[in-house]
XYZ file of C-alpha atoms in Angstrom:
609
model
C 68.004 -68.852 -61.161
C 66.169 -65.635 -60.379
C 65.650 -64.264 -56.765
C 62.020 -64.224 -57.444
C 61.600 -67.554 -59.164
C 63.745 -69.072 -55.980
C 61.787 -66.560 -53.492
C 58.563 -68.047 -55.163
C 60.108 -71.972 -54.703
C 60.787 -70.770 -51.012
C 56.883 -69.946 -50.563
C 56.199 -73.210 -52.008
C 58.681 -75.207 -49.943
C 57.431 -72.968 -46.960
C 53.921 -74.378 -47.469
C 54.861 -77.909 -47.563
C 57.169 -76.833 -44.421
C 54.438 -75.605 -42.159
C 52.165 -78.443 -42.872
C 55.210 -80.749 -41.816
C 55.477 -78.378 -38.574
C 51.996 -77.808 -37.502
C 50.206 -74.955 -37.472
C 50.991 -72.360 -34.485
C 47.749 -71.210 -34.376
C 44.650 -72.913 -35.781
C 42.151 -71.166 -37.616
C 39.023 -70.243 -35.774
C 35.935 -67.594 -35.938
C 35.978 -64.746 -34.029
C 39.407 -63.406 -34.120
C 40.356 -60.205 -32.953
C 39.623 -57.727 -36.174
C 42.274 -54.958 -35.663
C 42.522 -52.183 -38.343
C 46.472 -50.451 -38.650
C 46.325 -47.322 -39.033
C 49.717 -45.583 -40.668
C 50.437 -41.948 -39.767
C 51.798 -40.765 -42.930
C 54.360 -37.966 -43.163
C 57.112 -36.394 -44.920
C 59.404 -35.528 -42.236
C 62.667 -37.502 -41.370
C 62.673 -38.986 -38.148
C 65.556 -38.235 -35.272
C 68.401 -40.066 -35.090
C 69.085 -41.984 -30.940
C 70.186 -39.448 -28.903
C 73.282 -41.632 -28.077
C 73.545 -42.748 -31.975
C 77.382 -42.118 -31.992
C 77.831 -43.735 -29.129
C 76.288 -47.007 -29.560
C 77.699 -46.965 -33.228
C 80.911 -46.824 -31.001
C 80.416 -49.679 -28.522
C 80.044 -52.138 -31.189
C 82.668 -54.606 -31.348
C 84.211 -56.789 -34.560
C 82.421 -54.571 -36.927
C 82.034 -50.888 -37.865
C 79.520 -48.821 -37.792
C 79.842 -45.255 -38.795
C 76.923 -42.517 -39.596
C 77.338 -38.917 -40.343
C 79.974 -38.462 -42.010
C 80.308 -37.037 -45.575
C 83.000 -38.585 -48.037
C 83.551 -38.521 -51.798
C 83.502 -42.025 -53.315
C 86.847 -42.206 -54.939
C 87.387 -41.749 -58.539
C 87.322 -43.971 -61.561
C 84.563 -46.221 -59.934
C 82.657 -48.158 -62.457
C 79.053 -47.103 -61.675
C 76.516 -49.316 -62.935
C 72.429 -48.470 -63.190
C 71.500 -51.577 -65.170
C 70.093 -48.948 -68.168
C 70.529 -51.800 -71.014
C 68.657 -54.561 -69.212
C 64.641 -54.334 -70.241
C 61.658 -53.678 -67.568
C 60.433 -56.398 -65.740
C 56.308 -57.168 -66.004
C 54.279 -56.633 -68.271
C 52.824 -53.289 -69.558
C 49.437 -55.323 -70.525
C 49.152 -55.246 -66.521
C 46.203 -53.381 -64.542
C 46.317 -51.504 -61.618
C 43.419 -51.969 -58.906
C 41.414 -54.753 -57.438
C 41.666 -57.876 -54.545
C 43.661 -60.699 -54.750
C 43.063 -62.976 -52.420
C 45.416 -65.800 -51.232
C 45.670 -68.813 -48.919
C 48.244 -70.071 -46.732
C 49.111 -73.428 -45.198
C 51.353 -71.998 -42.775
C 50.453 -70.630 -39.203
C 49.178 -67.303 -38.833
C 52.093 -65.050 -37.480
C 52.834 -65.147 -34.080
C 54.232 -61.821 -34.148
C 54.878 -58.905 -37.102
C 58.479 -58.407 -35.970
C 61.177 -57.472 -39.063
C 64.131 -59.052 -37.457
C 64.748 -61.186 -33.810
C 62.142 -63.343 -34.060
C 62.445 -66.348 -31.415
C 61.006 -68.909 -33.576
C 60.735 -69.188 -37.489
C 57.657 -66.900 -39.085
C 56.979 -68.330 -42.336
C 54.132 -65.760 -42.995
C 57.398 -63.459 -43.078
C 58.618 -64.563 -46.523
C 55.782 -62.971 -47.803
C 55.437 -59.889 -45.506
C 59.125 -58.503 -46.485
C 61.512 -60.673 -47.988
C 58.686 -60.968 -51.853
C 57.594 -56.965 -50.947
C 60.521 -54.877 -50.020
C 62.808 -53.063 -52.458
C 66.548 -54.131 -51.522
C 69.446 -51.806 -52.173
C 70.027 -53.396 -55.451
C 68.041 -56.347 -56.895
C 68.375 -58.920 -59.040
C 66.421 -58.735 -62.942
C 63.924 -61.973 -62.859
C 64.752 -62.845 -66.413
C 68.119 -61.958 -67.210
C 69.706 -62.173 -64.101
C 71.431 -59.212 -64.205
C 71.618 -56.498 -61.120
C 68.898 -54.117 -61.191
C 68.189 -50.794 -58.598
C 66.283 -51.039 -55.730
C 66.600 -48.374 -53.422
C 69.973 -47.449 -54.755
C 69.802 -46.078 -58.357
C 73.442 -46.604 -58.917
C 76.180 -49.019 -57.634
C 80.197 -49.408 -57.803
C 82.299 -52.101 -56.604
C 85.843 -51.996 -55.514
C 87.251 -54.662 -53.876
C 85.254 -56.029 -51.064
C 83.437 -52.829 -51.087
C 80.291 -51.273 -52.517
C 78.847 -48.130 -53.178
C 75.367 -47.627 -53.560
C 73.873 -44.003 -54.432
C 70.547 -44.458 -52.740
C 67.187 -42.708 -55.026
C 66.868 -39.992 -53.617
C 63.048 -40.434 -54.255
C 62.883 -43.669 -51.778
C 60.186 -43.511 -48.925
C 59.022 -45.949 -46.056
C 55.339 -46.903 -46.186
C 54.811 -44.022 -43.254
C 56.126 -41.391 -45.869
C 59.340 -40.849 -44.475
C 62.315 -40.348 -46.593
C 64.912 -43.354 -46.796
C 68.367 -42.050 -45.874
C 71.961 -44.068 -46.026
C 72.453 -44.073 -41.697
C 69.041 -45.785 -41.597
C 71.208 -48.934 -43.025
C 73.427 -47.973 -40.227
C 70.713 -47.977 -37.574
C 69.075 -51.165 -39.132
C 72.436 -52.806 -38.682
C 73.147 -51.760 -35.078
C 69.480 -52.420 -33.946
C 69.991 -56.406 -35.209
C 73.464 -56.687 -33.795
C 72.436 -55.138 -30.085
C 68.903 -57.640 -30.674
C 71.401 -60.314 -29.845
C 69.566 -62.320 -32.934
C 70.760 -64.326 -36.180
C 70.342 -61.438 -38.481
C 72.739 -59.574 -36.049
C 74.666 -62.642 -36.593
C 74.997 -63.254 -40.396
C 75.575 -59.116 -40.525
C 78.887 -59.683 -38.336
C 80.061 -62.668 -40.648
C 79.308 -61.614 -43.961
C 80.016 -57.955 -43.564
C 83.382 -55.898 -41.837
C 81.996 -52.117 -41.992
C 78.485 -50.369 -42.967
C 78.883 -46.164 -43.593
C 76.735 -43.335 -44.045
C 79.122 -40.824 -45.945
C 75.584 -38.201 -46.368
C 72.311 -39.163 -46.834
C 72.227 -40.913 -49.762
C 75.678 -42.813 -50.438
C 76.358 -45.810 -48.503
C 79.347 -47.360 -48.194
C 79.408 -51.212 -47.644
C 82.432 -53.356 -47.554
C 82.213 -57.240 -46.962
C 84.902 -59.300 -45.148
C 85.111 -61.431 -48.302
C 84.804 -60.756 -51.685
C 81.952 -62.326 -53.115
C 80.071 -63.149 -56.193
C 77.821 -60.601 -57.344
C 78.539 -58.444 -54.029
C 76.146 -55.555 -54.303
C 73.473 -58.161 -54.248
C 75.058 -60.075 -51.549
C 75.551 -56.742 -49.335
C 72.007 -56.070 -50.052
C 71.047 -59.416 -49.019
C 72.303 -58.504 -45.332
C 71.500 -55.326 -44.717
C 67.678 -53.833 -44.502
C 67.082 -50.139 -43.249
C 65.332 -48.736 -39.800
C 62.974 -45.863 -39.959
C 64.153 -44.055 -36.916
C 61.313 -42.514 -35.325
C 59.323 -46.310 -35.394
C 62.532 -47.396 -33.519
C 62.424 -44.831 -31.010
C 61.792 -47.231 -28.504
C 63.628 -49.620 -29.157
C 64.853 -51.744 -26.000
C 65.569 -54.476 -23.697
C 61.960 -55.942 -24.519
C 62.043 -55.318 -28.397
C 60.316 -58.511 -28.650
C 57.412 -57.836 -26.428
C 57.040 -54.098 -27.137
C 57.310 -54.483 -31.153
C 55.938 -57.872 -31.584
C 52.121 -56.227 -33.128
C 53.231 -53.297 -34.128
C 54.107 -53.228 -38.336
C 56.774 -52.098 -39.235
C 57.778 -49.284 -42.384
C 59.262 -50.543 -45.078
C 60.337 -49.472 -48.978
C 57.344 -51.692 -49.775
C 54.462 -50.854 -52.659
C 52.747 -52.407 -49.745
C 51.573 -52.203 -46.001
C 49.445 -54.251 -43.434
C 45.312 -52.739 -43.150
C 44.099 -55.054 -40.920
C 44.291 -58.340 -39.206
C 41.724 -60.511 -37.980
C 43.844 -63.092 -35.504
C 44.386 -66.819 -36.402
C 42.467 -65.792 -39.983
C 43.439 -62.944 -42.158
C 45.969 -60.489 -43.011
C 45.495 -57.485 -45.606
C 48.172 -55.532 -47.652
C 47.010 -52.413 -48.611
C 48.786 -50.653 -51.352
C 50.898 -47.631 -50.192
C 49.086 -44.296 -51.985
C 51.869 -42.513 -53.841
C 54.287 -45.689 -53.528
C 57.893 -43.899 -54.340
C 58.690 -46.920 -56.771
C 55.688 -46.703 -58.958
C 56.994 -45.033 -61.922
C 60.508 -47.113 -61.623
C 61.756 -48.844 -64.572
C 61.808 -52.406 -63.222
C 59.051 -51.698 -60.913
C 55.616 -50.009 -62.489
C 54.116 -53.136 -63.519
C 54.726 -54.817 -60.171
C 52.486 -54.586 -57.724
C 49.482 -54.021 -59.526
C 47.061 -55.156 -56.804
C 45.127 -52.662 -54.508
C 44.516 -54.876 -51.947
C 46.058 -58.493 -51.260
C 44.150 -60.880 -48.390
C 46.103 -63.505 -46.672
C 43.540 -65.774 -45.886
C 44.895 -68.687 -42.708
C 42.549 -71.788 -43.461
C 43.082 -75.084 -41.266
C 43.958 -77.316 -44.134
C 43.649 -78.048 -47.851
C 40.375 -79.052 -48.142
C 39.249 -75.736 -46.686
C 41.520 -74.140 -49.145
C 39.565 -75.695 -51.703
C 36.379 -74.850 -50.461
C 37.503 -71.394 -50.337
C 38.609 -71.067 -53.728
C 35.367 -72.867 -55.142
C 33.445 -69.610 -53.525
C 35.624 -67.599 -54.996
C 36.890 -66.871 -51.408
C 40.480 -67.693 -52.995
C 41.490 -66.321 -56.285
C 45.018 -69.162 -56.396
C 45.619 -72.347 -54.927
C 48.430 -74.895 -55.487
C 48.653 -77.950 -54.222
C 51.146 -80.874 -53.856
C 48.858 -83.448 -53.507
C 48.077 -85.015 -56.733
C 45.262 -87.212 -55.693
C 43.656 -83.961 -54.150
C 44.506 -82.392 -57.263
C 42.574 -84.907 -59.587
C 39.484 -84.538 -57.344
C 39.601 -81.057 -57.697
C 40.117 -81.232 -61.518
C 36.906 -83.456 -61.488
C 34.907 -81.035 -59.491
C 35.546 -77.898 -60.829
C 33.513 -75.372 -63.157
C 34.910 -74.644 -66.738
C 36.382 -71.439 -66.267
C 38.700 -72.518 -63.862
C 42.320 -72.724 -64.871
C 44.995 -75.272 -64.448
C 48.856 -75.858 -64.580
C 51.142 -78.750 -63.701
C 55.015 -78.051 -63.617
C 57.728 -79.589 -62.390
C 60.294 -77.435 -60.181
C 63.961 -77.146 -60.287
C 65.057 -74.574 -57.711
C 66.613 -74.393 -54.298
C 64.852 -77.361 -52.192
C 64.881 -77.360 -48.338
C 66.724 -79.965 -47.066
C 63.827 -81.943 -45.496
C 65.809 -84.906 -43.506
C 66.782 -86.209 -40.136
C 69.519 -83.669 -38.689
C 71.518 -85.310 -35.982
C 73.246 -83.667 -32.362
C 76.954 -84.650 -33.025
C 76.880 -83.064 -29.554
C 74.355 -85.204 -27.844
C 75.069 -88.157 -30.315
C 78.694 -87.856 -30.096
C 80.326 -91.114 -31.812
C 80.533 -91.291 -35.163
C 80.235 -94.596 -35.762
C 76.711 -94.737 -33.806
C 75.681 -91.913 -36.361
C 76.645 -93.381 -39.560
C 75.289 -96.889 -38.143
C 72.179 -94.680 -37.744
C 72.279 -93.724 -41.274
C 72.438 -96.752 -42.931
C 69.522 -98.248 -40.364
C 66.700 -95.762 -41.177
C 64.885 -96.984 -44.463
C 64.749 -93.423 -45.847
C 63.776 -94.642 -49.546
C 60.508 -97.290 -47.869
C 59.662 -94.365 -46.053
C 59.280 -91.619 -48.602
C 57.637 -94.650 -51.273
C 55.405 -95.109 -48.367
C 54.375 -91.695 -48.485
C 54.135 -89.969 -52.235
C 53.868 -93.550 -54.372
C 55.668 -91.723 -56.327
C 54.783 -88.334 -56.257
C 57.939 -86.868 -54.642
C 61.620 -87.909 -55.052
C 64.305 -88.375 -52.484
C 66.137 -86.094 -52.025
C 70.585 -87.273 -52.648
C 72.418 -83.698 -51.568
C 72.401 -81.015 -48.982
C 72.764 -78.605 -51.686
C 69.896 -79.526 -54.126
C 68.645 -77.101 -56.893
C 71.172 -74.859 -57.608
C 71.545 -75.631 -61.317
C 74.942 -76.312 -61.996
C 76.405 -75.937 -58.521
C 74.364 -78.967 -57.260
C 76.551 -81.730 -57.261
C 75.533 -84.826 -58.823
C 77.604 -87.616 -57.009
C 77.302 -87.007 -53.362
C 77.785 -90.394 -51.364
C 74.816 -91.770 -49.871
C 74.051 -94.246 -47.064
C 71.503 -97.093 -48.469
C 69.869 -98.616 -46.120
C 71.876 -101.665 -45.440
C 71.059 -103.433 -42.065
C 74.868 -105.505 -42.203
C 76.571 -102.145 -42.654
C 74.357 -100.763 -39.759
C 75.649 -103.429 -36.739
C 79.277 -102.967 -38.224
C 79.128 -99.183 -37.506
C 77.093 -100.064 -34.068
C 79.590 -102.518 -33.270
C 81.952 -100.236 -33.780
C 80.307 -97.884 -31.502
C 80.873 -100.733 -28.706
C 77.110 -102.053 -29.079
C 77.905 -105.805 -29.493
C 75.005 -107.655 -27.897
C 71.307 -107.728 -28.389
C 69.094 -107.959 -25.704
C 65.908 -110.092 -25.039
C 64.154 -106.966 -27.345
C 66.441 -107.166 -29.906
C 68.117 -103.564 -29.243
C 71.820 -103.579 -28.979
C 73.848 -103.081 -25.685
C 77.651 -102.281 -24.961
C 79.142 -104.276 -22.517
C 77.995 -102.184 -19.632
C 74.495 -102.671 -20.303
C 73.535 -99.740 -22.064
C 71.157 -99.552 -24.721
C 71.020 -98.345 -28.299
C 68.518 -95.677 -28.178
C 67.881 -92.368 -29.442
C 65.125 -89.943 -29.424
C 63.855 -88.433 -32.389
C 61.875 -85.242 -31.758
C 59.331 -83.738 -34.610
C 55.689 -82.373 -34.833
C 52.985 -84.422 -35.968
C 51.300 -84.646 -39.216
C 50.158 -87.259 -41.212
C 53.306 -87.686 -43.041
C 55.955 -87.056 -40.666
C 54.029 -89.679 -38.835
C 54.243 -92.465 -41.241
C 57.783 -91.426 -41.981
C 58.933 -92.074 -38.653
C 57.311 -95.190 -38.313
C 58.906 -96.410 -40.929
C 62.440 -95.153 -39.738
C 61.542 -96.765 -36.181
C 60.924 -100.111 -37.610
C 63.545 -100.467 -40.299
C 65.971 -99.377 -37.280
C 64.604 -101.919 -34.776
C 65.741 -104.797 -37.523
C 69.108 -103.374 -37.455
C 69.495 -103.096 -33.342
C 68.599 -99.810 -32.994
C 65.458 -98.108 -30.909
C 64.750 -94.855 -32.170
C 62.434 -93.136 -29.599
C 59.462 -91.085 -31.675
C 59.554 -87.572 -29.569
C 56.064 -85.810 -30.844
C 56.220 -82.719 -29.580
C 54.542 -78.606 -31.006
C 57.388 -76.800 -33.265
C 57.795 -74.082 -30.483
C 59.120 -76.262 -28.242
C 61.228 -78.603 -30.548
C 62.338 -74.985 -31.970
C 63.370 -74.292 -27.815
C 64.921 -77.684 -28.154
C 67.153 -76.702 -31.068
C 68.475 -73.057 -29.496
C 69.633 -75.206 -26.214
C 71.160 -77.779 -28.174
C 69.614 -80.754 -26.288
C 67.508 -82.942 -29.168
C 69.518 -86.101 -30.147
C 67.837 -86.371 -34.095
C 65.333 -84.242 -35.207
C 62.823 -84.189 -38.238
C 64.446 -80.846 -39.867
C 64.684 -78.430 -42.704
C 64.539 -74.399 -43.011
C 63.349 -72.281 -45.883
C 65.975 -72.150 -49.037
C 66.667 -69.422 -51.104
C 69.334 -67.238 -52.893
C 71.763 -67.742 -55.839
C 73.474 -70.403 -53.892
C 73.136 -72.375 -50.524
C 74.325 -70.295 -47.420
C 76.333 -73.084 -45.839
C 77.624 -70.824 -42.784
C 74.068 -70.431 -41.889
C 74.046 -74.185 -40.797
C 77.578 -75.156 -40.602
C 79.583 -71.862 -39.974
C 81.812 -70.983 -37.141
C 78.657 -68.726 -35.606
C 76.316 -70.869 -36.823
C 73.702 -72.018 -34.161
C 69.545 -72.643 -33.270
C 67.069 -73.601 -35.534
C 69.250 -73.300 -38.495
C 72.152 -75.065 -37.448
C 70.883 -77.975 -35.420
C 73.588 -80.247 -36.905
C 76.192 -79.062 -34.012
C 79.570 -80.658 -36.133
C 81.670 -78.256 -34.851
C 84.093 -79.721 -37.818
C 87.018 -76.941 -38.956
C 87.116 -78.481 -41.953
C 83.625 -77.882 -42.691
C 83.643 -74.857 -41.003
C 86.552 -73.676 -43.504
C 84.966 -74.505 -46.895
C 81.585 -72.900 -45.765
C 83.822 -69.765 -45.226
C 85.562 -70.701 -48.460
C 82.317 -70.660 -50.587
C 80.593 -67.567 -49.339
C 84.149 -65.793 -50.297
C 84.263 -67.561 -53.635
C 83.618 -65.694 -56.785
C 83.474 -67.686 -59.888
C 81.345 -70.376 -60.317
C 83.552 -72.816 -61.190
C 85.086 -72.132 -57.677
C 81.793 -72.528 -56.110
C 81.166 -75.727 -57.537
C 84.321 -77.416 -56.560
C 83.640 -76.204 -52.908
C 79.497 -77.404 -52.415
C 81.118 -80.898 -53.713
C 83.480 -81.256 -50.842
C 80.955 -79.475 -48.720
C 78.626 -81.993 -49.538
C 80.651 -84.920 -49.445
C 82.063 -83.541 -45.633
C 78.503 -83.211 -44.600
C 77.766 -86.774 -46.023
C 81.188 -88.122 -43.983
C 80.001 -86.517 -40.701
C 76.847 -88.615 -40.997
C 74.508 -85.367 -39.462
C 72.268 -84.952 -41.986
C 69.993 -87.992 -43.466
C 67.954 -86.964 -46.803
C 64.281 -86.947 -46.817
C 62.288 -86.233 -50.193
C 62.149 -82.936 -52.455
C 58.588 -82.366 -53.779
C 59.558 -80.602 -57.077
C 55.969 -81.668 -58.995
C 53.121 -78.548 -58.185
C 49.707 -78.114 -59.648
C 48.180 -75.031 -59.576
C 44.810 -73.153 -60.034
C 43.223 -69.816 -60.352
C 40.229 -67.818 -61.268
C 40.064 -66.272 -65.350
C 40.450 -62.495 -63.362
C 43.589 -62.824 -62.075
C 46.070 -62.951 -65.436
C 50.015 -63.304 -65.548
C 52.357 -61.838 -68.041
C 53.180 -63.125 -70.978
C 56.378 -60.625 -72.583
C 59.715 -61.352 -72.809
C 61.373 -60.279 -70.077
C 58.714 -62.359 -67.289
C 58.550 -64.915 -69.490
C 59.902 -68.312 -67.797
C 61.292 -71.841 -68.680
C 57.998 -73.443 -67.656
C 53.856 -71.762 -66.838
C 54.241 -71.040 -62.852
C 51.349 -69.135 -62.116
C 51.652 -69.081 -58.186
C 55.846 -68.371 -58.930
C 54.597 -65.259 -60.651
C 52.392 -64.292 -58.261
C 54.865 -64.418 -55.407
C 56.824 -62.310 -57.723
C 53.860 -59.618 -57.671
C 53.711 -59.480 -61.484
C 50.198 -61.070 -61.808
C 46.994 -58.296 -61.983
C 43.302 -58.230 -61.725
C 40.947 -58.081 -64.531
C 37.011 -58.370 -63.749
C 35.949 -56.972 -67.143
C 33.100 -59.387 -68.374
């Protein structure tokens, strides 16, 4: 699975995410219009006056910047020379494309320490910037980024940076401005300061262009997965960089190794990429016929059938859609020239499903007597007739590491009172709900944001529950508070999933020792689970990594925290004859994704008559 093929699925799964969520902020007229202006130059930036000793104070990692050492001798350097170019060299340069999104408009622009999830984000920097090494689309093989060449020994990597590398501002890219990007996110107090301090034990600037990274595991494919972690800070943009990072840094954009940079905003409606003049990577191997775009519009519209509207005008140059009795009255409606795919996904799916507090829910028997009671299956028929599938495993769409036998719990109303019983709820009351001895009730509250399907899911998981014993309280509340909810730990079940992505699933993220908020809502606090998430993110062979996701899965299954929603893996898609996607070897793909490719930034624009 390539990083941009499971990047794209991420933007797709994002979209079907944020409609499940709500929107943030609603699209409306009038938004403030605000132009960015970048002040372009070639001169590096100064380093913190107390650099050295911040670098210092850190604690269970090291940090170390200015320095120069010799990598030592006999490394195998790689450069990825024998893998072919990525795009197509049929591909134009110049021109709009212009995009939708059913996700919120971004709350704030920040590159790391976001509060609250910022879907927008995915397609800001995680599909634009250049990462120390990459990963080829078609081959799978590692390709450059911003490092032209890479060794590994160990659990460490080297990584000769390009020498060539700029931020969008102009400024040179140098090997401490990993350093800095690493201390900024660990003194931020945030989850990328987090996953830095599991994943990796020491980041070093040894001159400005070799960096020397070494992991506290080894890993598969480790100069990716350094690269993963670790992004870079332009000093002089940090220079005031505080106590109020959030507040002071939340509007202002920040440089990046990007081909691309935000123009202008217009709030709640629009946000424009401009391309960077000049852009460092432009003449790269696996990178000059990426990108080809001028100018890319982010257009916010309230729903689909805006979307639609949009793209009839030619306001919209793509639009997919999930929806496939949406999608047949579009097909029905729309001129000739339009063009259409169907496809059926296979890649990394969110796992949409009911997460459960074993801290607030704390008996086990109540939570797998909770499982068996909700009527997941009714509930997702009720919805897609069809059009979706239920989703069976945490760790769905990983090819060959997915297992294919995890447990489940059927809905089974018998096998529901045992469990309660178990739990001490014997007796029903005059409302049917079950009661222990001292009177108490079996109820739970199940907090989520409203939409029309999350809303006919759960009142199909209230009902089916109620014939079992169980009250399950429907808690409708915006995703910024259930998202407040989640970082204090008090929800009891909540209507969950977060973005998927990578090579493989990043189990710590939800289940590890330091795993907490939004993420890890699950609260298990289980060693043994705890132990094979560490055990996979060290593992690598696949083989290895297999084994592990199996008892992973089966651990997560036994702890009864997690109940399986649906995976919508069927997309249709649409676009105008002027935007084209490659058709060469190396971007060629197992099945016609046009909006996969164009999260990859390989499509271009072609208004000749």
């Amino acid at each position: 699975m390539h990083p941009h093929r499971t990047a794209a699925r991420i933007a797709l799964h994002v979209l079907l995410l944020a409609t499940v969520l709500g929107c943030l902020v609603h699209f409306f007229p009038g938004g403030t219009d605000t132009t960015h202006t970048v002040q372009e130059t070639g001169a590096p930036a100064a380093y913190p006056p107390d650099f050295a000793q911040r670098l210092a104070r850190v604690q269970g990692m090291r940090l170390a910047a200015g320095g120069h050492a010799e990598p030592p001798q006999g490394l195998a350097w790689q450069d990825a020379a024998g893998e072919p170019e990525t795009g197509d060299p049929a591909a134009r340069k110049g021109g709009t494309v212009r995009l939708g999104n059913a996700g919120p408009y971004p709350a704030n622009f920040l590159h790391f320490g976001s509060t609250a999830p910022q879907f927008f984000h995915h397609s800001l920097f995680r599909m634009l910037e250049i990462p120390l090494a990459a990963r080829h689309p078609a081959t799978g093989a590692t390709i450059p980024g911003t490092a032209r060449q890479w060794a590994v020994k160990g659990n460490t990597v080297y990584y000769r940076l390009n020498p060539a590398a700029r931020y969008t501002n102009g400024r040179p890219l140098r090997a401490a401005d990993y350093v800095l990007g690493a201390l900024l996110r660990l003194e931020c107090g945030c989850a990328e300061g987090d996953a830095l301090r599991a994943g990796i034990e020491s980041v070093e600037a040894a001159g400005e262009h070799l960096l020397i990274v070494t992991l506290r595991h080894g890993t598969y494919r480790a100069e990716q997965a350094a690269a993963q972690l670790l992004h870079p800070a332009e000093p002089g943009f940090y220079a005031e960089f505080g106590s109020d990072y959030r507040e002071r840094y939340a509007q202002r954009i920040p440089p990046t190794t990007a081909a691309y940079t935000v123009g202008r905003t217009q709030r709640g409606r629009l946000v424009v990429l401009q391309h960077v003049p000049d852009w460092w990577a432009a003449h790269e191997k696996f990178y000059r016929h990426r990108f080809n775009a001028d100018r890319i519009e982010h257009h916010f519209p309230n729903d689909e059938a805006q979307h639609w509207e949009l793209f009839l005008r030619g306001g919209l140059d793509v639009l997919q859609t999930r929806n496939i009795a949406a999608w047949e009255r579009y097909r029905e409606l729309a001129p000739p020239a339009i063009r259409f795919r169907d496809f059926t996904a296979d890649s990394p799916a969110p796992p949409y499903g009911i997460a459960v507090n074993a801290g607030t829910v704390a008996s086990l028997p109540l939570r797998r007597g909770l499982m068996h009671a909700m009527d997941m299956d009714a509930a997702v028929q009720l919805i897609f007739r069809g059009e979706a599938e239920r989703l069976r495993s945490f760790t769905t769409g990983y090819a060959d590491i997915s297992p294919t036998d995890t447990p489940e719990y059927r809905h089974d109303p018998a096998a529901a009172r045992a469990c309660f019983a178990q739990a001490g709820f014997t007796r029903a009351g005059g409302d049917g709900i079950l009661r222990r001895g001292d009177g108490s009730r079996l109820s739970v509250r199940l907090a989520y944001t409203p939409s029309d399907k999350v809303d006919a899911l759960v009142n199909t998981l209230v009902q089916s529950a109620r014939a079992c014993g169980a009250e399950i309280v429907p808690e409708p509340l915006a995703w910024q508070d259930i998202a407040r909810m989640m970082q204090d730990g008090r929800h009891e079940m909540v209507f969950w999933a977060t973005a998927a992505g990578g090579d493989a699933p990043d189990y710590a993220r939800h289940f590890g020792r330091e795993a907490h908020g939004f993420d890890a809502p699950f609260h298990a606090h289980d060693a043994a689970l705890e132990e094979l998430a560490a055990d996979f993110a060290a593992a690598t062979d696949a083989a290895t990594r297999r084994g592990l996701a199996r008892q992973i899965d089966r651990r997560i299954q036994e702890l009864a925290v997690w109940l399986p929603a649906w995976r919508e893996n069927r997309v249709h898609a649409a676009h105008h004859p002027r935007i084209k996607f490659p058709d060469c070897p190396a971007c060629r793909f197992s099945t016609p994704e046009p909006y996969d490719v164009a999260e990859a930034h390989l499509f271009w624009v072609d208004d000749t008559p």
